[in-house]
Coordinates of C-alpha atoms and ligand atoms in Angstrom, one line a residue:
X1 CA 391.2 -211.6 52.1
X2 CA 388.3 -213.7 53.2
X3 CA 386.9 -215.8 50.4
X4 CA 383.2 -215.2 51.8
X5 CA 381.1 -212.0 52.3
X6 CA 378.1 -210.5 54.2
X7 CA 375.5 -210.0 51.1
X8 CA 372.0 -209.1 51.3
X9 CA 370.0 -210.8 48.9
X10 CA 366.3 -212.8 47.9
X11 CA 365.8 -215.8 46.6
X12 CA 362.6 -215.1 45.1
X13 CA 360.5 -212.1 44.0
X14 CA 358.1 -210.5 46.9
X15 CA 360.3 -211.6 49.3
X16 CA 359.2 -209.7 52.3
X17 CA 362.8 -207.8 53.4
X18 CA 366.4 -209.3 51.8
X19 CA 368.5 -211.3 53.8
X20 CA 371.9 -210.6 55.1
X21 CA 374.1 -214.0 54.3
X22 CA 377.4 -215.1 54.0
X23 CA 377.9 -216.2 50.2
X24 CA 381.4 -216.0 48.2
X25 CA 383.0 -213.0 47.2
X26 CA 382.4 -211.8 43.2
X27 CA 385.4 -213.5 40.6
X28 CA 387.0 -210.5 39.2
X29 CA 386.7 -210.7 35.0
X30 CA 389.5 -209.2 33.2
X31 CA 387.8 -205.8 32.8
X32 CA 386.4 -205.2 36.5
X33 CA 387.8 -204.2 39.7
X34 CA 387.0 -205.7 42.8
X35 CA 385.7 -203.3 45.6
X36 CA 385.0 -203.3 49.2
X37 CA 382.1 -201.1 49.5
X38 CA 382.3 -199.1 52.1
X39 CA 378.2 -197.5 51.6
X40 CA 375.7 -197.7 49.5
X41 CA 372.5 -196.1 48.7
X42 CA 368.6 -197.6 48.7
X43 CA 366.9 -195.9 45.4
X44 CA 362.9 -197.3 45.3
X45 CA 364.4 -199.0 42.1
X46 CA 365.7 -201.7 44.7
X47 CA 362.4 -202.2 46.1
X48 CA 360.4 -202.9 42.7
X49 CA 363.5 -205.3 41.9
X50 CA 362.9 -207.0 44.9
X51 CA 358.8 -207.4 44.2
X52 CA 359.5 -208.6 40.2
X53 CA 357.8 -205.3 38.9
X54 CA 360.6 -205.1 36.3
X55 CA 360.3 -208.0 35.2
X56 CA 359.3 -207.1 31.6
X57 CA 362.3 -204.8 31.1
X58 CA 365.4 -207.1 33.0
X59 CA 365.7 -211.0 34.0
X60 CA 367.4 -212.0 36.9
X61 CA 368.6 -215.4 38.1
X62 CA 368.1 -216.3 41.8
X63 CA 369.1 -215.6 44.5
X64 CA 370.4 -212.2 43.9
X65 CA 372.2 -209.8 45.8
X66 CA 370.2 -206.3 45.6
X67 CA 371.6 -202.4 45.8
X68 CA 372.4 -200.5 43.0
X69 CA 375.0 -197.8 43.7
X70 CA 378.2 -197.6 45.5
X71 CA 380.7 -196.2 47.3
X72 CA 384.3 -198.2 48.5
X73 CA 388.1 -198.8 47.8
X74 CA 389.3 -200.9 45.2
X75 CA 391.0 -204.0 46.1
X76 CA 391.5 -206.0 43.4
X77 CA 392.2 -205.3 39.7
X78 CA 391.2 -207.5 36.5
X79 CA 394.2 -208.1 34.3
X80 CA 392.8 -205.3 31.4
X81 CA 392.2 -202.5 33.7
X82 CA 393.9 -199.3 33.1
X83 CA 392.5 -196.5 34.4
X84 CA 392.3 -197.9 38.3
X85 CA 394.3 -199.1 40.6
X86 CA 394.8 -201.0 44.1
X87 CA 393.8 -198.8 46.6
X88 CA 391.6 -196.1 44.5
X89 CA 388.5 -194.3 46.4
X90 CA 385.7 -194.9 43.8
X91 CA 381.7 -194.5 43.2
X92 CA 379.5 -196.3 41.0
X93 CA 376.8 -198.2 39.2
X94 CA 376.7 -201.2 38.5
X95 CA 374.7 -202.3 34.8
X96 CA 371.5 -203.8 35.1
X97 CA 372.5 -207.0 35.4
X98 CA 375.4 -206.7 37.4
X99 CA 373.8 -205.1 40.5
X100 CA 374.2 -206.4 44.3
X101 CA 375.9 -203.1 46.5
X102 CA 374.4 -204.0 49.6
X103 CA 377.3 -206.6 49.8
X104 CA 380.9 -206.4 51.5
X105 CA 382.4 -206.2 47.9
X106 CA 381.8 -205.9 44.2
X107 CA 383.1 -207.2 41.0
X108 CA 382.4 -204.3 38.4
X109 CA 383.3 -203.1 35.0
X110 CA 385.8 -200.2 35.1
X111 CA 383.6 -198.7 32.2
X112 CA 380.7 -198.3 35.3
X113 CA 383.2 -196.5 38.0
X114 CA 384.7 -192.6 38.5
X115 CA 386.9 -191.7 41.1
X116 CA 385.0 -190.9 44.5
X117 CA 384.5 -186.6 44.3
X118 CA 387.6 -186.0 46.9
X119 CA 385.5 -183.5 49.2
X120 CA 382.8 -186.5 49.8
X121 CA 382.8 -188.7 52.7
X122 CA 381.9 -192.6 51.4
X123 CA 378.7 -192.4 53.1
X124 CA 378.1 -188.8 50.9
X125 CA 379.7 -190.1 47.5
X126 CA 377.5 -193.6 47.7
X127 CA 374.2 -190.5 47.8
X128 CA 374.9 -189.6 44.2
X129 CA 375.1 -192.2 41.1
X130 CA 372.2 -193.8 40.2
X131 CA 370.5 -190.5 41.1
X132 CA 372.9 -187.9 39.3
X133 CA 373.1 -190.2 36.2
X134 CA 369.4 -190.2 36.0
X135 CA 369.3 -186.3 36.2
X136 CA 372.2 -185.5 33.9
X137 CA 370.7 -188.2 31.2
X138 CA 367.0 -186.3 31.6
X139 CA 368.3 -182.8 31.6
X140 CA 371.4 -182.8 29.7
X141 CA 371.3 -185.6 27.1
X142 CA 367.4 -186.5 26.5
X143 CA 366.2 -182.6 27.2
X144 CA 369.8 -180.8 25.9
X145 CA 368.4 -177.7 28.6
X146 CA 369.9 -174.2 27.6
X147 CA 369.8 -170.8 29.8
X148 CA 366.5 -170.0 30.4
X149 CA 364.3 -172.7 29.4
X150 CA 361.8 -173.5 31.6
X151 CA 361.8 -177.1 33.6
X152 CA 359.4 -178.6 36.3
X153 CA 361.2 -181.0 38.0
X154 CA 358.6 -183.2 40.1
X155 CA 359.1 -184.2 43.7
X156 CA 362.2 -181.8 44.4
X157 CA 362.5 -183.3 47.9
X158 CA 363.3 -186.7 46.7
X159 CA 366.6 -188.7 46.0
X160 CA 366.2 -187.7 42.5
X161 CA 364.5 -184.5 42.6
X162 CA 367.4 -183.0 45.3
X163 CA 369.9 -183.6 42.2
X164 CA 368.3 -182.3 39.0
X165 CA 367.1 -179.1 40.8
X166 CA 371.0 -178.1 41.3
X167 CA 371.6 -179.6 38.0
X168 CA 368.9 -178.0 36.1
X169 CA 370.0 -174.6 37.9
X170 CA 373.4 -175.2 36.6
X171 CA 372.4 -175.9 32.8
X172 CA 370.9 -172.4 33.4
X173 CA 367.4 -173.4 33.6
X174 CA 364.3 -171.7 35.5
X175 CA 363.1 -174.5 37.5
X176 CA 359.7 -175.2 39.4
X177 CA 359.3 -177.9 41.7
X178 CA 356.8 -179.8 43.7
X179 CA 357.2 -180.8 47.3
X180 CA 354.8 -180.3 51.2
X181 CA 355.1 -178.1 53.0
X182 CA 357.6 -179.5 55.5
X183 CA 360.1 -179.4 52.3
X184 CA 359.5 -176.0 50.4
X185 CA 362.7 -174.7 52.4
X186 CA 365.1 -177.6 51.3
X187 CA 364.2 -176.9 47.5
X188 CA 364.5 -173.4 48.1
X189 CA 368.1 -173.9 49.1
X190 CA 368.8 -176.0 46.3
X191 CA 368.0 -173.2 43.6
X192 CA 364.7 -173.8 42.8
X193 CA 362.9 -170.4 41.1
X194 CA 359.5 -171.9 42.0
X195 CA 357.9 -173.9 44.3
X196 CA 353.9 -175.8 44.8
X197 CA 353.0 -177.3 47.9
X198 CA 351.4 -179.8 46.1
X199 CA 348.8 -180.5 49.0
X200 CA 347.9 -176.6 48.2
X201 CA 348.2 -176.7 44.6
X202 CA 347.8 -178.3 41.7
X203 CA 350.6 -177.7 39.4
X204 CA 348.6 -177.7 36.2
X205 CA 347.0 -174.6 37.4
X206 CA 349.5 -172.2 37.9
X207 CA 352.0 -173.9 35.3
X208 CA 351.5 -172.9 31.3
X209 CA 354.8 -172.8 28.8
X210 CA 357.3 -175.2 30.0
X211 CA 359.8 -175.9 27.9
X212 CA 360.2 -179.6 29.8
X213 CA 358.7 -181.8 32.6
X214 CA 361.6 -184.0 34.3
X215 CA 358.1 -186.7 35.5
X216 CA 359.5 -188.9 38.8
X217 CA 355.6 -189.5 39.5
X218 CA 354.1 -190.8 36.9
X219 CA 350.0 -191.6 36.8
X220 CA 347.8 -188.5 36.3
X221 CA 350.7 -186.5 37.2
X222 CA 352.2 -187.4 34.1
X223 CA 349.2 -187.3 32.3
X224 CA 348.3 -183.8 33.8
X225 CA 352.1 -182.6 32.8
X226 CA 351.2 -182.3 29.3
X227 CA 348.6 -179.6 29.9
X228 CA 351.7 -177.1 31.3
X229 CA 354.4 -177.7 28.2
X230 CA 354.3 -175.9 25.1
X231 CA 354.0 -177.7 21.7
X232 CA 357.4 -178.5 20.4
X233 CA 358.5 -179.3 24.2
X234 CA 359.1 -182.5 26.3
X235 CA 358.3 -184.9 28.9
X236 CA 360.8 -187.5 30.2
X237 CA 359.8 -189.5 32.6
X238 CA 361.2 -192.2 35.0
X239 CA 358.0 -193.3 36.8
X240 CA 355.4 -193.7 34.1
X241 CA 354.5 -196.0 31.5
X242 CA 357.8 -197.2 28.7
X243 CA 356.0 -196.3 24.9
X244 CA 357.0 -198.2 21.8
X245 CA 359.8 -195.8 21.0
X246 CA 361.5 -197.3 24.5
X247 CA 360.7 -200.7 23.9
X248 CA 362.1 -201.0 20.4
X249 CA 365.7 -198.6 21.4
X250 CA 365.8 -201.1 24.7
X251 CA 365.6 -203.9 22.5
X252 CA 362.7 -205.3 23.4
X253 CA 361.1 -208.4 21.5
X254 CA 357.7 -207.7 19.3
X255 CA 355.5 -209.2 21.7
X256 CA 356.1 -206.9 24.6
X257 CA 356.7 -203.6 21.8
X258 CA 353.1 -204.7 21.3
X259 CA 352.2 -205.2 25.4
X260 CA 353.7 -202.1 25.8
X261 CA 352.1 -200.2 23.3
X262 CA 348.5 -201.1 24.0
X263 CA 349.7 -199.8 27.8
X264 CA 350.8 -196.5 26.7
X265 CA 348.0 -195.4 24.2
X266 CA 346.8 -192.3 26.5
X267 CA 350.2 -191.0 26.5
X268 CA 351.0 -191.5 22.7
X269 CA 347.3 -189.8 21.9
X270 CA 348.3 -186.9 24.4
X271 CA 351.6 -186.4 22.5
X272 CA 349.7 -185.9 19.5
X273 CA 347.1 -183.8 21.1
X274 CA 349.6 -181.6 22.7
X275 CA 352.4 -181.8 19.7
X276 CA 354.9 -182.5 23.0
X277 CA 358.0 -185.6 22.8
X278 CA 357.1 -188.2 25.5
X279 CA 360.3 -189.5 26.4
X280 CA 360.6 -192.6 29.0
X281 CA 363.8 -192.9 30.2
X282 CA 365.5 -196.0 32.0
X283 CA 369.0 -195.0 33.4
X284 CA 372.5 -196.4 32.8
X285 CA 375.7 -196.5 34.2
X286 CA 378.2 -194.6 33.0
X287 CA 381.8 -194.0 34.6
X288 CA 382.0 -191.1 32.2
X289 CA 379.2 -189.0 33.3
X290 CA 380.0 -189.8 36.7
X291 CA 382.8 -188.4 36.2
X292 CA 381.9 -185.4 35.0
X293 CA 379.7 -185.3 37.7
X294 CA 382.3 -185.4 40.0
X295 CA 384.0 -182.4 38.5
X296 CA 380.8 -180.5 39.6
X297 CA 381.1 -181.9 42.6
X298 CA 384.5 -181.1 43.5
X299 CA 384.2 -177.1 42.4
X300 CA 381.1 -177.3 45.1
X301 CA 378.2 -177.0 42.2
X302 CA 376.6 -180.1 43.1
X303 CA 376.0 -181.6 46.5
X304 CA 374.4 -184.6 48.1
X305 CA 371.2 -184.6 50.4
X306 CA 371.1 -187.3 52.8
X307 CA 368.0 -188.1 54.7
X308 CA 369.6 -190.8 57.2
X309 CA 372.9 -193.8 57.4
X310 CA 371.4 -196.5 58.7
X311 CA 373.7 -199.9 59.6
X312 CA 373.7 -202.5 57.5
X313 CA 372.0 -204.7 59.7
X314 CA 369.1 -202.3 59.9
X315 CA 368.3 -202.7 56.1
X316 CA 365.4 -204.0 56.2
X317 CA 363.7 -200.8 58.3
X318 CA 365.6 -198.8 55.5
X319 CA 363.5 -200.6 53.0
X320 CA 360.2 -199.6 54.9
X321 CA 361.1 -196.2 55.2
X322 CA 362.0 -196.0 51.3
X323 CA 358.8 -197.3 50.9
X324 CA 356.8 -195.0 52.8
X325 CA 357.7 -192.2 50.0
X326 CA 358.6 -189.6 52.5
X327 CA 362.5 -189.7 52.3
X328 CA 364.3 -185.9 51.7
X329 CA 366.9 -187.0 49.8
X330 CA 369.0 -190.0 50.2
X331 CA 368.8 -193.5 52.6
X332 CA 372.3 -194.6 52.9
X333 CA 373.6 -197.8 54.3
X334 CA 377.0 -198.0 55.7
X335 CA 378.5 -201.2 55.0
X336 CA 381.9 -201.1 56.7
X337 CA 383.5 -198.8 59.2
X338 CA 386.3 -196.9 57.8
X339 CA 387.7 -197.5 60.8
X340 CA 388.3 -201.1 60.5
Ligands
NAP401 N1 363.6 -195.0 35.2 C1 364.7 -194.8 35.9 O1 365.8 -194.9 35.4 C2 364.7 -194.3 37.3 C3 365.8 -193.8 38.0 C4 365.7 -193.3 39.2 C5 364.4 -193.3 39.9 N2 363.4 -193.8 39.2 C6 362.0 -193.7 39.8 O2 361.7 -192.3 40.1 C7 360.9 -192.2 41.2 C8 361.5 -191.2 42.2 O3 362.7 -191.7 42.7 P1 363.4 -191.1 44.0 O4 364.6 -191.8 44.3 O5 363.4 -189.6 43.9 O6 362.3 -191.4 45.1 P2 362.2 -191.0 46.6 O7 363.5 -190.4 47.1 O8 361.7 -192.1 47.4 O9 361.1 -189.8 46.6 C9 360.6 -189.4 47.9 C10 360.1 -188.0 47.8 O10 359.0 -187.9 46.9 C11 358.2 -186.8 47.3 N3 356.8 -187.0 46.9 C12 356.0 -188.0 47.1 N4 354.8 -187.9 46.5 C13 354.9 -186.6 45.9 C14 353.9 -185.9 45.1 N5 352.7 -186.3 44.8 N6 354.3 -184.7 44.6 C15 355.6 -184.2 44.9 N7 356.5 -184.9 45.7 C16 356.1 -186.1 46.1 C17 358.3 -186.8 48.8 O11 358.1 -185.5 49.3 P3 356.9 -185.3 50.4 O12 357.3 -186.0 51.6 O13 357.0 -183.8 50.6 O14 355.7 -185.7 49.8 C18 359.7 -187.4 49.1 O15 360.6 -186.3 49.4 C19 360.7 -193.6 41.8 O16 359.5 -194.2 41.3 C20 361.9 -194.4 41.2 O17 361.7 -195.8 41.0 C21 363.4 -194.3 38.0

């Protein structure tokens, strides 16, 4: 194996698009397995990574290698893995401060990986774990959904949104979703009960006693969300503002509970306003949950939506069109050809 690998990394925050250089393959630690990735997915997490906009929550030493989910064939083992082998077809995510996918291989803990869902190509697998994880910790651990609660899941047409509306349907919830126009068909096929052309309407006025708002917006679209869920209900959000309740269970220092606090003081007043749970959530890997989402994905219950699979030289333009906002579903870069 070669002891160098095509990486695309910065070597300082704002840097316009990543570069694709040659640095040294990952050092495998006794508890990770080393992986040639054979696709990964861009998730607009990469993109605020790459401009320091989460800086407050993560520290990173440069330069660093960005992507944050995975698809590939284990090559390597550490010597106090168990549950892998040479030669296994897995999916992952790396922890926060072991990320770099858009790179030939990876060096990560067998605590972050499942086995790839057998009916998915690479390119499909790589399309589902930071986005499933974030549903299935919204819907099913933060919001516990049962049959026939009620859920708006913002943004249905999105890499996120695409996932929790079939995972919301199969907790058994009545979900409502907001997308254009160009995209009211897409959600439709993915279960969702209701949807608003959100250039038609506004949610907040055709919305009243939600159970929960699964918030991938943020802004006045979080603020707004409070007006359509009853009192007792909740919000979790992934786009909006961290409160205090975030920043002391993530460990942050005093200082930036404070910082963080002082941001977040409309949200905290509307919770008590309302009587509804603001929850901001900041995913995490889990090989468990991904595999359990690969069970659902194996008896066909949850699928993938890719928007595009773009070469791995043509990352940057996949980092333009992430940022435009408009993707329907997933942007997936294919790293090697399985045909090598
Ligand atoms: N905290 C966490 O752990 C975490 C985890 C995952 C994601 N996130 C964040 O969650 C957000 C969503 O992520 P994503 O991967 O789903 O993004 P994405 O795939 O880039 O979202 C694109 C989609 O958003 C839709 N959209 C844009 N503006 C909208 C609006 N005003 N109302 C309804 N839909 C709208 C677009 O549909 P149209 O073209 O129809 O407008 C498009 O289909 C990002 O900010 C991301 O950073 C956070």
């Amino acid at each position: 194996m070669n002891s160098t690998m095509k990486a695309a990394l910065i070597t300082h925050y704002k840097q316009a698009t990543p570069t694709i250089q040659n640095v040294p393959v990952p050092e495998v630690g006794p508890n990770d397995v080393l992986v040639k990735i054979m696709a990964a997915s861009i998730n607009p997490i990469d993109l605020k990574t790459k401009d320091g906009d989460l800086r407050m929550l993560l520290k990173y030493k440069m330069p660093l290698i960005l992507g944050s989910d995975f698809a590939g064939t284990i090559t390597q083992i550490g010597s106090q893995v168990t549950d892998f082998k040479v030669g296994d077809a897995v999916y992952g995510r790396p922890q926060d401060d072991h990320i770099g996918t858009f790179a030939e291989y990876i060096a990560v803990d067998q605590s972050d990986i499942a086995h790839k869902p057998q009916n998915l190509s690479f390119e499909e697998a790589a399309a589902i774990p930071l986005v499933s994880l974030t549903s299935y910790q919204a819907l099913h651990d933060l919001m516990s959904i049962q049959p026939n609660q009620k859920v708006l899941i913002q943004a249905g047409s999105g890499g996120v949104g695409t996932i929790a509306i079939q995972l919301a349907k199969q907790l058994g919830a009545f979900v409502a979703t907001t997308t254009s126009t160009k995209n009211i068909d897409l959600v439709r096929s993915l279960g969702a009960d209701q949807v608003i052309d959100y250039k038609q309407t506004q949610f907040d006025e055709v919305l009243f006693d939600y159970d929960y708002v699964f918030d991938t917006l943020g802004g006045e679209s979080l603020e707004k969300a409070f007006k359509i869920v009853k009192p007792g209900g909740k919000i979790v959000s992934i786009a909006g503002m961290p409160n205090v309740r975030f920043a002391k269970a993530f460990g942050l220092p005093i200082w930036k509970q404070l910082l963080i606090g002082a941001a977040s003081h409309k949200l905290t007043k509307l919770e008590k306003v309302h009587q509804v749970q603001y929850d901001f959530l900041f995913m995490k890997s889990s090989g468990q949950e991904l595999e359990v989402i690969r069970q659902l994905i194996e008896s066909d219950k949850l699928h993938p939506i890719i928007d595009r699979i773009v070469d791995f030289s043509d990352l940057p333009d996949a980092f333009a069109y992430s940022r435009s906002g408009r993707a329907k579903g997933k942007i997936i870069i294919k790293m090697t050809d399985p045909q090598e």
